[in-house]
Every structure is written in structure tokens, then in C-alpha cells.
Amino acid sequence: MDHLQSALTQNPLEKIWVPWMSSKLRRRRGSSVPQFTNSPTMIVMVGLPARGKTYISKKLTRYLNWIGVPTKVYNVGQYRREAVRAYSNFEFFRPDNEEAMKIRKACALSALKDVSAYFTQDHGQVAVFDATNTTQERREIILSFAKDNGYKVFFVESVCDDPEIIAENIKQVKLSSPDYVGCDKEEAVADFLKRIECYKVSYVPLDEDRDRNLSYIKIFNVGSRYLVNRVQDHIQSRIVYYLMNIHVTPRTIYLCRHGESDLNLLGRIGGDSGLSPRGNKFAAALGKYIRGQCIPDLKIWTSHMRRTIQTAEGVGVAYEQWKALNEIDAGVCEEMTYEEIQEHYPEEFALRDQDKYRYRYPKGESYEDLVHRLEPVIMELERQENVLVVCHQAVMRCLLAYFLDKSADELPYLKCPLHTVLKLTPVAYGCKVDPVFLNIEAVNTHRDRPVCEDAQAGSAPSSRHNRIQPMASPAPNKAPSLPELGLNDLSLQNVSVDRDPMDALLTVPEHI
Amino acid sequence: MDDGAEECVPTPSRELTQNPLKKIWMPCKKNGLPEKHIFQRKVCMTNCPTLIVTVGLPARGKTYISKKLTRYLNWIDVPTKEFNVGQYRRECVKIYKSFEFFRPDNEEGLKIRKQCASAALNDVRQYLTEEDGQVAVFDATNTTRERRETIKRFAEQNGFKVFFVESVCEDPDVIAENIVQVKLGSPDYIHCNTEQAVEDFMKRIKCYENSYEPLDEVLDRELSFIKIIDVGRRYLVNRVQDHIQSRIVYYLMNIHITPRSIYLCRHGESDLNVKGRIGGDSGLSDRGKEFACCLAQFIHSQDIPDLKVWTSQMKRTIQTAEALGVPYEQWKALNEIDAGVCEELMYEEIQLRYPLEFALRDQDKYRYRYPKGESYEDLVQRLEPVIMELERQENVLVICHQAVMRCLLAYFLDKTAEELPYLKCPLHTVLKLTPVAYGCKVESIFLKIDAVNTHRERPENVDVTRMTEEALLTVPAHQ
């Protein structure tokens, strides 16, 4: 009986129980949700130009990466631009332009080769093949390629005949394309419309009957109708759900933290305290700011914690409470100062600095857990239009990372200071961020990754710079990544378990 | 605009008070009592009631979908009820004679059927406007555009949103299996033998076929609907209006009817179980380890093809799974309910230190949230992705915990929020769930290794002023 009872040991970083002796049966169990993918999946876009293929590709990739599925976009247009340095005009895309056809096919094949490398060498799980793929012949090539390599294929076709949508599309993303740099606007539009005509002649949409054995979703007119065929597995089901929830209606998302809280002032993490006097002032200022913005049909969301609710109360409009927006659970470290954590749990403190994204507090959560908890919030944010989310530091970092496509390494160090509203407006393929500091002073709660005092030039100054000043001005929206700080070498970072306590506390912000 | 230097005088925001049961912060009135209307983020926010209307020939799974969808929506706390027009017809026409009732030229029959539909719509109106219902599922063939127009007008007059769910299927095998599963046992065919019933039913279907007008991409482009083709091979989704319709579409696209079994059980008896302590992250006791071995034998003997095994991320479920010798997936969402400040306490200690909390829990065990912990209501929300994935999967063994298992079981067996926290899920017992007809067959298999009882019934006295003995009356024995 005993040989079956392999002893379990708890991985110190993620607090995951694993068999002590690594068995063949062991698969990656590090995250809070099982990884439901076996074979890699190719998502293949289909559609005429200006139908939103690249928009969908980039957005979908951003979403999948955020929920932990390694995904990459392969835009064949990019390959073409690298092959043909200067774009002259639409004639390149004429179906009778044999020279160009050869180049375009070569680009597609080159992209497919890179897809293969991504799956086999880079451990990618999903590759989005962004091109028109408007002929059956081209799709057959892709299907054979996938079959030979054991990849699943899911087609995403965007069909649109609304001239207004197409015109808006051209304005948003084509006029600024490298292809039309230095072109007069009217010329660019005229050329692009002729480009579309080149494809129309040979366009064969996915067909209900002929393509009945393929897995695909057909999106009509930016989402008023969908045709979904043969969803094969979990990830395709999630992709379909996501695509059916996104929209392109212009809107704005406001993210901010609760006002400064009593525990913030004391430098203590977590807990469920109320607002400090300055926090209350912020709540009033927030109300004033929001009213000033004159936002139609604004929804306000808070967590279940007192400080966000108190803040929303200051706005004076109805709000909805989401438990999923609660701050990260610091488990045994709840309500401690960083100094106390260093004193009582120095190993934990060091582990957290080693991998802040995956580190799980004992009896608490990790940033990775947070992301999974927040997924329904993101899904609903996609469905909604104008929303103000009043939340917490770690939560806001996760949401921001989704909108700004930040990696797991960057996410836990994004700067989300108190009393600063981030106004996010979707534009072109991404998101415009306007930080708005509401001019009420507050403590700084941002703790950077500690660095060795005698590290290479360029890194130490950064750490000292980041250390103290209370945030009186809007933060840049990109926290310096480790390579930027020249910190690829772990020895330059002071994250070892045996480090000096004073070094551990080097980057702790000031507090009472 | 101001330069920001001006003092922002805080508008007196309302004072907050924490509701003692759910631990929700809400603004209170001057007298300290909480304001009534607080928007708790329930998973499905919709501003007006929704009427789901099924469409399709007989034996296309409309009632199966209606019941399953109703069960799911109620589980995620969206009050939903189904209205099956066939039921109304059976109450009106006491005895079913033959398919002739459904002939399109049977005027008497048509009159009765129209009356039944109206009666059902009346009840729908009552449910959605007077009984706090949020979703009503109108289960009938609704195969003509005319009938659907009537329903649409009814909904518009009452301020309900309408979402059609059409099931289209021409596969004779699927239809035959459908008839075997649910028609032969129908009250309509109680006195018939199998052949007679099948023959009559096939003729019944024929009666509808001529006048059937399926939802059309073009003609019905203004309607909100999902067309399910060939039991989920293909879907056509049109004009999803809001959150709840989006969730319904997602759910319908994940369910299937492939026969399979779901096995639910708890971890083996743990060291804390033996001491009568709740929560924590302890390992298995000796008897728990024996159970793990027995579970392995049981599972092997069942010879289940392609079995997936899921555990929580707590030591005791993982130890149990390890004994099976097969790969398993860990879900954090399957972790036991977080008892907050009461973690690792005995019930006697909870009564001693937090008698108020203990009483509140007995008063409303479903909604009660432990201080700094969770409620059953929170658990259900946390488990929703697990249920969704269970629907997608086929054969699965879920090794979890008492409160978690109660939530999952309540979903499969359609138990109410009141019943859920008291469902019996004893240690060392596997529940084998097999979908059959419109519901789920349950087989309970005790693996013959003794364990402590961890089930605490609701005591009679749940008042905060009760005596200690009354509170501890139903605590199960422990070391």
C-alpha cells in the first residue's frame, strides 16, 4: 500500500502540492486553472481587407496571453512589407500580377514556418495567422500544413458589407499604415479601395455546406450575427465566447484605486479599513471629476471592501459590488507592514521578489490567481461601454496589464498610485491611456524589486530613484522591465533568501 | 476649471455598515439601519425580465434544453421557471387519444392548443411581474411565424426581452433515441406499447412539418436567437442583446448529449476531520489513505474510458488522487469553502468564540459568509467555470470537499439554495451521476472504509440567544 502513497511536498513559490518524487505522470500543475490544451492551435483569419482581421487577431492574442495561454500573431502583411521594402500602389495586389503573387505566397509560407518554430521551439500554444486567406486554395495549404504537423485549425472569418464600417476602419488603421506614409489622405483611401477590389473577384467565403467539416466562426457585420461550426475543444469554446462579447462601439474605461485608507497610511497591506481623511477628499474629488466628464450611461463597479465602496459613495451614483474585484489575499501576511513580513517570513519575502507574478502568499493568493479571478470582470468590461472601476493596487495592475498588453513579468510592477484615475480609450489596435492625478496627496504604496547596492551602473540609481518620493504626478504607464534595468542576471537583484534584511527593505515606500 | 489647489470639501458620503450575515458593506440610514437597495453583483444583471422561447419540431430536445437551462440559471442565482405548453394541454385534455389531436385541420384541437398557450403566457406574466422571476422559458413547438409574432407582441406589451432557442435536427438516429428516452415514458403513451407509441409519435411530428417555418437569417434578422443545428454541430447566433443572453448562448454551446458519467467524491478522511476541526490543509489519516487505495480499485474496476480526474489544490484531495496512479488536474476553484477566522476550529470553539456568527450561519447557511471567509453563495460563483467545463467533458472523477461537493451536487440534482448546504456528502462515498432523460441518475457507493461523520444538521434553535447546548446539539462526534 505504501508505495502508492508518494509523499507530497509543497512547492514554496506557488504553494502547490506535488509528489516528492517527480513521476512520469506529472504535468504542469502550477496555475490555479488546468491547462486544457493538448495540441497547438492555429487560428486562421479569413476576410477581405478592412474587415477587422488584424484588430481581432491582436485583441484575441492579448486576451489569450493574459489568461495564460502563450499566443502570438503572424501578420503576413508584415512579412510582405519586409520583402518588398517600398509599397507603390494597389497594382501589387492585382490577381494577374504574377511576380507579386509569387512574393505573397512566399511570405505566407515563411510565416507558416515561423508558426512551426513557435510551437516546437518556443512552447507556443496558439498562433494567429493573420492574412486575407480568401481563397479555398490558400486555406487548403494551411490545412495540409496543420495536418502534417498535428496542429488544430480554427478559422475566424469576418464578413462585412456596411460601407460606413469599412470607411471608419480605413480611417482608423489604414491611413497610418507604413504603406501610406507620406500619402495624401484621399489618395490613400482611393488606393486602398482598389486594393479591396483586387481580392473581391477571387474571394470564396467559408461555406456552410462545402466547409461543414471545418471548425470556424463567421462574424457578420461586427457581431450582429455569428455562425459557429464544429467547436472542437475548450480553447475554441473560450475563443468563440470572447469573440461574441467584444464590440467596437467607442467608449471609455476609467480605472482607479480606492482613496487612501487608514492601513495605507500605516504601511500595512490588505485588511478592510476605511478611508483616511485624504482618502475621503479623494472620493469627493473623484465625484467632481466624474461629473465633469459628462459620461453617458456610466456604470460604476467596486469590490466588496469598505474602502472602494466608501470611495464610490463619494461619486453619488448607483454602483455594483463585485467580490471578484477584492484585493489580493495576502493570507498570513494580511495587515502586516513589509518590515514585519521581513521579520516574520524572510523566506516568503524573498520568494515573492524572485517571482512576484507566481508567488502565492501562504493561505493567500498569487497574481496568477488574481488574473483567473478577474477573467469574468474583463469579459463583462468587454461587453459594457462606459465603466468606472474602483478597485485595489494588485487588481488594478492585472486589469491594466490586460488593456495594455503587459507581460506576466511586468504586471506586478505596474505603477498604479493612489488618487490617480487612468482613463483608457480604445484606439486603432490598442488603448490610449490618460493618467489623471486628482491633486490630493497620498502615500506611495509601490514597492519596486530590490537591487544590490553595488550593482552595475545604471541599476542602482534606478532603485534609489524609485524608492521614496510620494507620487505627486502621474506615473509613466510602463514600469521599467528587468532587461531595461540591465538586470537579467539574478545575482544583480537582491532576491536571495539569505539577503540582508536591510537590502530586502530597500524599496519599501515610506509610511507612518 | 479649478487649478486643483482649492480644497475639496468632502460631500458627506453615507456611513457604511457591514451586514452581519453576508458581511456586505452597505450605506446605512441615519438610524444605523442599512439602506434597502444595494446592488450586489449577481452574476447576471439584466434590467428587464427575459422570455426564452423554444422553437422546433417535436423530439428535437426543446424540453431537454428548457429544463437544463432552467436548472443552470437557478443554480447561478437567476430565478428561472419553465412553462411547458404540453403540460397545460395534458391538464386540459385529460386523456390523450392519438396523433389526430395535432392534425392541422383539427379545429377543436387547434382551439384548445391556442388556449393552453395563452394560459401559459398568462402564468409567465405573473411569474415575471409578480413573483420576482427573472427568466421564463416558454417551452413549446412555436413552429409558425404567426405564433412567434403573438409571443413577441405579448413580450413587448409587458416589457420583457425575447430570446428564441431553436433546435433543428434531421438525424433519424438522434430523433429515434430521443423518442426512446423521453417520449415512451410520457403520460401521453402510458397505455401504449413501444411500437404503437413510436408510430403515433412519428405521425404527430408529421402534423407539424408542413407548417414549420424555421427562424430565418433574413426574415428574422431583427430577432435575438440561437439556432442549434444537429445537437450542437453548428450554431447560428443573432443579435445577442445583453449579459444574460450571452451567458445562455455560451452555456448552450457547451452542453452535449453524449452518454457519460460523472463521479463525485470527497478526499479521504483527514487528520483534521478526525479531530472535528473544519478547513485547514491537513493530510490524510490512515483510514483516509486506505480509502484512497479503495478508490483506485473501484475506479479501475469501473473500466471507464478516457477518465479525467480533477482535484482541488489542497493536500488531502491530491493525496487521494495520487493513489489512483493516473494523471490528474488541480483546480484552485475546487478548494474547500474558506472559513476565514474559523479555519481549523472545532464547532465547540466557534460557539465559544463567535456565538453570534454560529447562530447566523444556522439561520441562513447558504448566504452566510464567514468573517474574512466565504459563503456557499460565493462558492457557487467560484465553481461556475468548473460546471461549465464538466458540461464540455465526458467521463470525469472530481475529488473535492464537503461544501464544494454539495454545490456541485445541487447543480446536477436541481436542489434549491435552502437544501444545498444540508445535502449529505459523507466521506468515503462516491456518487456516480449518469444523465438520463431530463435529469440525473444517482448511485451512491460506499467504499467500506469507516470514517468520521462530518455532517452537522440544522439545530432547532437558531436564535442568537440560544444556549450553548442547543447550538451544539447536532455536532457530530469526534476525538
Tab-separated table of C-alpha atoms in Angstrom, chain B residues 171-325:
chain	number	residue	atom	x	y	z
B	171	ASP	CA	-30.596	12.914	-37.992
B	172	PRO	CA	-33.027	9.952	-37.680
B	173	ASP	CA	-30.833	8.229	-35.079
B	174	VAL	CA	-30.913	11.210	-32.771
B	175	ILE	CA	-34.662	11.545	-33.122
B	176	ALA	CA	-35.214	7.838	-32.508
B	177	GLU	CA	-33.063	7.903	-29.373
B	178	ASN	CA	-34.928	10.965	-28.174
B	179	ILE	CA	-38.265	9.204	-28.562
B	180	VAL	CA	-36.968	6.187	-26.656
B	181	GLN	CA	-35.574	8.281	-23.813
B	182	VAL	CA	-38.421	10.665	-23.135
B	183	LYS	CA	-41.490	10.038	-25.252
B	184	LEU	CA	-42.197	6.413	-24.448
B	185	GLY	CA	-42.374	7.297	-20.767
B	186	SER	CA	-44.613	10.307	-21.370
B	187	PRO	CA	-48.062	10.414	-19.746
B	188	ASP	CA	-49.447	10.507	-23.305
B	189	TYR	CA	-48.298	6.958	-24.021
B	190	ILE	CA	-48.821	5.349	-20.660
B	191	HIS	CA	-51.166	2.732	-22.028
B	192	CYS	CA	-49.343	2.025	-25.255
B	193	ASN	CA	-46.726	-0.491	-26.162
B	194	THR	CA	-43.463	0.717	-27.627
B	195	GLU	CA	-44.302	0.174	-31.293
B	196	GLN	CA	-47.675	1.874	-31.055
B	197	ALA	CA	-46.183	4.818	-29.245
B	198	VAL	CA	-43.366	5.298	-31.729
B	199	GLU	CA	-45.693	5.050	-34.688
B	200	ASP	CA	-48.144	7.531	-33.254
B	201	PHE	CA	-45.414	9.939	-32.327
B	202	MET	CA	-43.867	9.885	-35.792
B	203	LYS	CA	-47.267	10.806	-37.219
B	204	ARG	CA	-47.511	13.569	-34.654
B	205	ILE	CA	-44.253	15.044	-35.896
B	206	LYS	CA	-45.614	14.924	-39.443
B	207	CYS	CA	-48.548	17.120	-38.392
B	208	TYR	CA	-46.157	19.956	-37.653
B	209	GLU	CA	-43.803	19.549	-40.567
B	210	ASN	CA	-45.915	21.219	-43.238
B	211	SER	CA	-46.465	24.436	-41.371
B	212	TYR	CA	-42.974	24.646	-39.884
B	213	GLU	CA	-41.286	27.980	-40.575
B	214	PRO	CA	-37.759	27.841	-39.143
B	215	LEU	CA	-36.107	31.031	-37.953
B	216	ASP	CA	-34.609	32.685	-40.975
B	217	GLU	CA	-31.368	34.681	-41.228
B	218	VAL	CA	-33.038	37.279	-43.386
B	219	LEU	CA	-36.723	37.319	-42.444
B	220	ASP	CA	-35.958	37.175	-38.733
B	221	ARG	CA	-32.832	39.312	-38.691
B	222	GLU	CA	-34.279	41.689	-36.102
B	223	LEU	CA	-34.915	38.929	-33.580
B	224	SER	CA	-32.499	37.679	-30.945
B	225	PHE	CA	-31.978	33.966	-31.267
B	226	ILE	CA	-29.727	30.952	-31.351
B	227	LYS	CA	-30.333	28.179	-33.823
B	228	ILE	CA	-28.841	24.877	-32.687
B	229	ILE	CA	-28.229	22.557	-35.605
B	230	ASP	CA	-27.703	18.821	-35.269
B	231	VAL	CA	-27.309	18.765	-31.500
B	232	GLY	CA	-24.511	21.311	-31.463
B	233	ARG	CA	-22.550	20.675	-34.611
B	234	ARG	CA	-23.389	24.175	-35.764
B	235	TYR	CA	-24.929	27.308	-34.250
B	236	LEU	CA	-26.352	30.462	-35.728
B	237	VAL	CA	-26.434	33.282	-33.199
B	238	ASN	CA	-28.263	36.514	-33.963
B	239	ARG	CA	-28.366	39.809	-32.077
B	240	VAL	CA	-27.401	38.878	-28.540
B	241	GLN	CA	-28.774	41.803	-26.545
B	242	ASP	CA	-27.304	41.573	-23.070
B	243	HIS	CA	-25.249	39.734	-20.488
B	244	ILE	CA	-27.733	37.025	-19.648
B	245	GLN	CA	-28.341	36.150	-23.304
B	246	SER	CA	-24.579	35.962	-23.786
B	247	ARG	CA	-24.275	33.555	-20.839
B	248	ILE	CA	-27.168	31.466	-22.150
B	249	VAL	CA	-25.532	31.192	-25.572
B	250	TYR	CA	-22.220	30.184	-24.005
B	251	TYR	CA	-23.933	27.536	-21.891
B	252	LEU	CA	-25.956	26.104	-24.784
B	253	MET	CA	-22.805	25.900	-26.872
B	254	ASN	CA	-21.013	23.871	-24.222
B	255	ILE	CA	-23.568	21.200	-23.386
B	256	HIS	CA	-23.786	17.891	-25.213
B	257	ILE	CA	-25.779	14.685	-25.018
B	258	THR	CA	-23.028	12.108	-25.400
B	259	PRO	CA	-23.589	9.472	-22.709
B	260	ARG	CA	-21.085	9.693	-19.883
B	261	SER	CA	-20.730	9.518	-16.106
B	262	ILE	CA	-19.565	11.998	-13.526
B	263	TYR	CA	-18.124	10.659	-10.287
B	264	LEU	CA	-18.096	12.941	-7.265
B	265	CYS	CA	-16.370	12.175	-4.006
B	266	ARG	CA	-14.544	13.872	-1.176
B	267	HIS	CA	-10.925	13.402	-0.223
B	268	GLY	CA	-10.211	10.530	2.159
B	269	GLU	CA	-10.666	11.194	5.883
B	270	SER	CA	-8.108	13.788	7.005
B	271	ASP	CA	-6.313	14.348	10.292
B	272	LEU	CA	-8.383	17.467	10.948
B	273	ASN	CA	-11.609	15.614	10.141
B	274	VAL	CA	-10.751	13.150	12.905
B	275	LYS	CA	-10.298	15.990	15.386
B	276	GLY	CA	-13.597	17.582	14.380
B	277	ARG	CA	-11.859	20.681	13.017
B	278	ILE	CA	-13.042	22.492	9.893
B	279	GLY	CA	-10.977	23.739	6.956
B	280	GLY	CA	-7.194	23.746	7.064
B	281	ASP	CA	-4.846	21.877	4.747
B	282	SER	CA	-4.029	18.638	6.552
B	283	GLY	CA	-3.038	15.266	5.131
B	284	LEU	CA	-4.964	12.009	5.105
B	285	SER	CA	-5.436	9.911	8.224
B	286	ASP	CA	-4.623	6.198	7.992
B	287	ARG	CA	-8.224	5.403	7.132
B	288	GLY	CA	-8.131	8.180	4.545
B	289	LYS	CA	-5.153	6.515	2.913
B	290	GLU	CA	-6.996	3.200	2.884
B	291	PHE	CA	-9.897	4.929	1.173
B	292	ALA	CA	-7.553	6.297	-1.472
B	293	CYS	CA	-6.470	2.750	-2.296
B	294	CYS	CA	-10.047	1.508	-2.381
B	295	LEU	CA	-10.959	4.373	-4.646
B	296	ALA	CA	-8.186	3.314	-7.016
B	297	GLN	CA	-9.511	-0.235	-7.072
B	298	PHE	CA	-13.067	0.948	-7.577
B	299	ILE	CA	-12.113	3.226	-10.438
B	300	HIS	CA	-10.111	0.515	-12.152
B	301	SER	CA	-12.981	-1.910	-11.789
B	302	GLN	CA	-15.366	0.542	-13.427
B	303	ASP	CA	-13.269	0.423	-16.582
B	304	ILE	CA	-14.079	3.995	-17.541
B	305	PRO	CA	-12.835	5.074	-20.954
B	306	ASP	CA	-10.807	8.301	-21.054
B	307	LEU	CA	-11.460	9.249	-17.455
B	308	LYS	CA	-10.356	12.725	-16.410
B	309	VAL	CA	-9.527	13.206	-12.737
B	310	TRP	CA	-9.781	16.600	-11.080
B	311	THR	CA	-8.741	17.645	-7.575
B	312	SER	CA	-8.521	20.879	-5.613
B	313	GLN	CA	-5.164	22.362	-4.650
B	314	MET	CA	-5.415	21.117	-1.088
B	315	LYS	CA	-3.185	18.353	0.145
B	316	ARG	CA	-5.942	15.929	1.076
B	317	THR	CA	-7.554	15.714	-2.345
B	318	ILE	CA	-4.208	15.462	-4.086
B	319	GLN	CA	-3.042	12.687	-1.765
B	320	THR	CA	-6.253	10.852	-2.588
B	321	ALA	CA	-5.726	11.268	-6.344
B	322	GLU	CA	-2.108	10.171	-6.147
B	323	ALA	CA	-3.243	6.700	-5.133
B	324	LEU	CA	-5.075	6.312	-8.445
B	325	GLY	CA	-1.853	6.322	-10.404
